[in-house]
PDB file of C-alpha atoms in Angstrom:
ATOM      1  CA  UNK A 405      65.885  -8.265  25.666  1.00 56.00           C
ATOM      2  CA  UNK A 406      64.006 -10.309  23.576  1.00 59.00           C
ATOM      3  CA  UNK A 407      61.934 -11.404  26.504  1.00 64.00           C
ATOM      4  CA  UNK A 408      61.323  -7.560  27.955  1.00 69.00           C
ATOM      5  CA  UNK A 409      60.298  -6.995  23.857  1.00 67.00           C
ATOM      6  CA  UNK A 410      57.293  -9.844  24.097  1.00 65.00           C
ATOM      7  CA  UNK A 411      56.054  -8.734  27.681  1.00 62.00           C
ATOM      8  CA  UNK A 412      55.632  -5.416  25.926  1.00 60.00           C
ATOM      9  CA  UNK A 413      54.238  -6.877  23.083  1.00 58.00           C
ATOM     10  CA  UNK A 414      51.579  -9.093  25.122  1.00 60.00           C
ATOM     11  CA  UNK A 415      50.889  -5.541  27.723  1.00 60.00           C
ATOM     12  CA  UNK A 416      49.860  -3.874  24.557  1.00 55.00           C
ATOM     13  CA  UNK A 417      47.577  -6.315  23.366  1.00 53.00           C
ATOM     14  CA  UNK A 418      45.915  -6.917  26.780  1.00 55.00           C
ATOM     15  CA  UNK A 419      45.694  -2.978  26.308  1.00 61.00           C
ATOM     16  CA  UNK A 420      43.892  -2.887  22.725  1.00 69.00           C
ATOM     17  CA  UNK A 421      40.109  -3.226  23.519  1.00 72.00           C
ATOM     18  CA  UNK A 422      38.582  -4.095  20.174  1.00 78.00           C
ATOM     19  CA  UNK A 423      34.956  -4.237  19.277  1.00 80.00           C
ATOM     20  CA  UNK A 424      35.260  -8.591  19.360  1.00 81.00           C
ATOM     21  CA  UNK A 425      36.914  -7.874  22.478  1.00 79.00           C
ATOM     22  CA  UNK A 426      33.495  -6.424  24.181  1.00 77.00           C
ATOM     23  CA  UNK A 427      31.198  -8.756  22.761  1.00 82.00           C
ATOM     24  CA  UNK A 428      32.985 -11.355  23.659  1.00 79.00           C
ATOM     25  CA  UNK A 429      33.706 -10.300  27.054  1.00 79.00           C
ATOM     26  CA  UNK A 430      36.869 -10.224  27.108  1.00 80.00           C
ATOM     27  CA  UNK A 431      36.530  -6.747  28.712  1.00 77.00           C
ATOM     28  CA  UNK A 432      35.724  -7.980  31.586  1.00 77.00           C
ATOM     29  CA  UNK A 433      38.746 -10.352  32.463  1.00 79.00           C
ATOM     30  CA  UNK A 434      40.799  -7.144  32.487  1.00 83.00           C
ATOM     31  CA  UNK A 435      42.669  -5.759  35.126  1.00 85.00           C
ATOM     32  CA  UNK A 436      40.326  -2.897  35.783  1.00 84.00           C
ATOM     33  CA  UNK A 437      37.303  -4.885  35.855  1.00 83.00           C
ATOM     34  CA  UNK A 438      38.469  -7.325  38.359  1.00 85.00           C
ATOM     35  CA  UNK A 439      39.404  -3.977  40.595  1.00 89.00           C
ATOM     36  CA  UNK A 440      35.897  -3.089  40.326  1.00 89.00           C
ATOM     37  CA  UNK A 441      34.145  -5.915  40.646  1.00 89.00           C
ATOM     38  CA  UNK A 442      32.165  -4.933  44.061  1.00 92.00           C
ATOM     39  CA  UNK A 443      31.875  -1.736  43.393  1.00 94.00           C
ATOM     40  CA  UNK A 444      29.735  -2.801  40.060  1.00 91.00           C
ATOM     41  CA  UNK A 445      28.045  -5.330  41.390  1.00 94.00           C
ATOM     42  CA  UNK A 446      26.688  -2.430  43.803  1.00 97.00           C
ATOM     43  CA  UNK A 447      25.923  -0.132  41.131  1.00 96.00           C
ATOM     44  CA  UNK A 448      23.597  -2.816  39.167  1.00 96.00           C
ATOM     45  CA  UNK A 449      21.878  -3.844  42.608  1.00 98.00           C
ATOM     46  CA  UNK A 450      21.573  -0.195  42.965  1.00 98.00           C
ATOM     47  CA  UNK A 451      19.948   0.346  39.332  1.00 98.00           C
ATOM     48  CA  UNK A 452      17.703  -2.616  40.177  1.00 98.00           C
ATOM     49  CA  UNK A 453      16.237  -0.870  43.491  1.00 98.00           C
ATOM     50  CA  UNK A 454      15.549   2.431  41.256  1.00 98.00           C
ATOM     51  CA  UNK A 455      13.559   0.532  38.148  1.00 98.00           C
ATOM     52  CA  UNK A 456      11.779  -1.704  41.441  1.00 98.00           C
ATOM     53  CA  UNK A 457      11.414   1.425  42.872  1.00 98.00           C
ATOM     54  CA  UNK A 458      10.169   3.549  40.397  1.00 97.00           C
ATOM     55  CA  UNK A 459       7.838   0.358  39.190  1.00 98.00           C
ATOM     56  CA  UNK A 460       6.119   0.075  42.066  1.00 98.00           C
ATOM     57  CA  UNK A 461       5.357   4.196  42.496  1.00 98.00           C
ATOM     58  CA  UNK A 462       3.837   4.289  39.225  1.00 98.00           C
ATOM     59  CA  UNK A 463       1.844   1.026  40.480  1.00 98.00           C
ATOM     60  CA  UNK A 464       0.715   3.214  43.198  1.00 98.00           C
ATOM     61  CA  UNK A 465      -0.266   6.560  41.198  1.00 98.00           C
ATOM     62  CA  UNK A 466      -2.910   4.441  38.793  1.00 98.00           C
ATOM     63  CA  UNK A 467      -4.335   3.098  42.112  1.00 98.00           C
ATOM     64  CA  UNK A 468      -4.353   6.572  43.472  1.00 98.00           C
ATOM     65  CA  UNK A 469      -6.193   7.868  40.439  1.00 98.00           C
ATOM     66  CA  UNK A 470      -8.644   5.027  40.665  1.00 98.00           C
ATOM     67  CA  UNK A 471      -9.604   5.312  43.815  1.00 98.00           C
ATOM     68  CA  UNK A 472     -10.109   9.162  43.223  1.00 98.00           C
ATOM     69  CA  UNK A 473     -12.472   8.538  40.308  1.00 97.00           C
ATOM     70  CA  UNK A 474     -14.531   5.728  42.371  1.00 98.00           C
ATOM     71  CA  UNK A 475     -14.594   8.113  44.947  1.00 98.00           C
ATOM     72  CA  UNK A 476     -16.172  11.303  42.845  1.00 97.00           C
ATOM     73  CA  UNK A 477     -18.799   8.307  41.692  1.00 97.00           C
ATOM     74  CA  UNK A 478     -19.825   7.316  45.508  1.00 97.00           C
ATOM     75  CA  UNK A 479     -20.087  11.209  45.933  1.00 97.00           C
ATOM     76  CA  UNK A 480     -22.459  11.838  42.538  1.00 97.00           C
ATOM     77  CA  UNK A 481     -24.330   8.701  44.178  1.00 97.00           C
ATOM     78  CA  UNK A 482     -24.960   9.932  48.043  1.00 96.00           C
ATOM     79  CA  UNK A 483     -25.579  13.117  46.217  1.00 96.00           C
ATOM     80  CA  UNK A 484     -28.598  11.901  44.045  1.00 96.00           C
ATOM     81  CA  UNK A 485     -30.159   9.569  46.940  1.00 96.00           C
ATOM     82  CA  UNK A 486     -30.067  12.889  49.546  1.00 95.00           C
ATOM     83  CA  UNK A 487     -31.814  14.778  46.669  1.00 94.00           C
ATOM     84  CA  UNK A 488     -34.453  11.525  46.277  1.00 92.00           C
ATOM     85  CA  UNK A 489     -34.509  11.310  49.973  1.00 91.00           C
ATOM     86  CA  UNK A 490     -35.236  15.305  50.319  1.00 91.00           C
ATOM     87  CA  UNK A 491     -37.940  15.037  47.604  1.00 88.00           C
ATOM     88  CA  UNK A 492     -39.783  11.961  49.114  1.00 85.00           C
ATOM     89  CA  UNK A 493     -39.661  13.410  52.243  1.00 85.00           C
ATOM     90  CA  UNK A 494     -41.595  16.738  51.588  1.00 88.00           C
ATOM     91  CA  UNK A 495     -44.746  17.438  53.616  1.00 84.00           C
ATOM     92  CA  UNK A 496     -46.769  18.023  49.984  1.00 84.00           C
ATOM     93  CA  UNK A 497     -45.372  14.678  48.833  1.00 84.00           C
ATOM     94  CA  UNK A 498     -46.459  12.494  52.182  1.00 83.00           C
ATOM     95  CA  UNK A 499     -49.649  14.061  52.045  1.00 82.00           C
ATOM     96  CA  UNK A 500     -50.412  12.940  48.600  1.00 83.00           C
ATOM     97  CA  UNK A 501     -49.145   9.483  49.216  1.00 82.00           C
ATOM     98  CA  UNK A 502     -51.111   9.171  51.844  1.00 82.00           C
ATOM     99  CA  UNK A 503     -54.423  10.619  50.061  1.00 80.00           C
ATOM    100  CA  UNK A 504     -54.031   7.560  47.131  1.00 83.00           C
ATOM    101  CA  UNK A 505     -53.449   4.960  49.873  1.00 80.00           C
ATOM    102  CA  UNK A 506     -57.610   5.849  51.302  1.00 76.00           C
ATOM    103  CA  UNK A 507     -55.714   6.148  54.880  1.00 76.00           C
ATOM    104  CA  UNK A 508     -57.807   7.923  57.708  1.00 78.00           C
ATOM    105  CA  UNK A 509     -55.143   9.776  58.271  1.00 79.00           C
ATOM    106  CA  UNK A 510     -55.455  13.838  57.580  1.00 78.00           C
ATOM    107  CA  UNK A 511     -53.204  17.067  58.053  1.00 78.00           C
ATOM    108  CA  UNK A 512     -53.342  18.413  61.295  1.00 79.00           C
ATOM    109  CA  UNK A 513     -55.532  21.734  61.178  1.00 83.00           C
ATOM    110  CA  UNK A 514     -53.974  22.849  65.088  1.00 85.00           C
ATOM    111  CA  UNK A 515     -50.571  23.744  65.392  1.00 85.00           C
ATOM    112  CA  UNK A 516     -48.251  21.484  67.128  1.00 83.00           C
ATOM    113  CA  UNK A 517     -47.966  22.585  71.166  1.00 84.00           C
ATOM    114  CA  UNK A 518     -45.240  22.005  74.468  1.00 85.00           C
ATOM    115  CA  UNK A 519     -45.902  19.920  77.015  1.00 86.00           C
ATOM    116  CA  UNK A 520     -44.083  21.621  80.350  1.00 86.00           C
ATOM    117  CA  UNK A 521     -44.106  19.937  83.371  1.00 77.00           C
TER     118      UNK A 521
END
């Protein structure tokens, strides 16, 4: 009996999870644990894959969001040199470059015809 008495005793204590217990780690040498042990391991690879996974998204949504910003610049830029190009291109503004550089060159006063074959 007295033997059936410590077994008891010693089940109870392996029972008692304490607060020095789980710092210590004694928590995990228990029955349960040992039970478990694949089945946590694939739970913390599984928690790594979600921070890796929500890392790298995040990662991807600033480079998203830079690229859209570099993108409106380019835009504001093509914008502003087809405007320049428009403006240098006017007939009014050829003619008057041409009149400072003392060219020979003058307006047509006949309009423009077809040549038909």
């Amino acid at each position: 009996m007295e033997n059936n008495q410590e077994k008891k005793k010693t089940e109870k204590a392996k029972k008692h999870t304490s607060l020095k217990n789980i710092i210590g780690g004694d928590i995990l040498a228990t029955d349960f644990f040992r039970r478990q042990t694949k089945l946590l391991v694939l739970i913390m690879v599984l928690i790594l894959f979600y921070i890796h996974n929500r890392y790298a998204c995040q990662q991807q949504m600033v480079e998203i969001d830079r690229l859209k910003k570099e993108l409106i610049d380019i835009k504001y830029d093509a914008l502003t040199r087809s405007s320049e190009l428009m403006e240098r291109s006017r007939q009014s503004r050829i003619e008057e470059y041409i009149s400072t550089k003392e060219s020979d060159l003058q307006t047509s006063t006949h309009p423009p015809y077809l040549i038909k074959k």
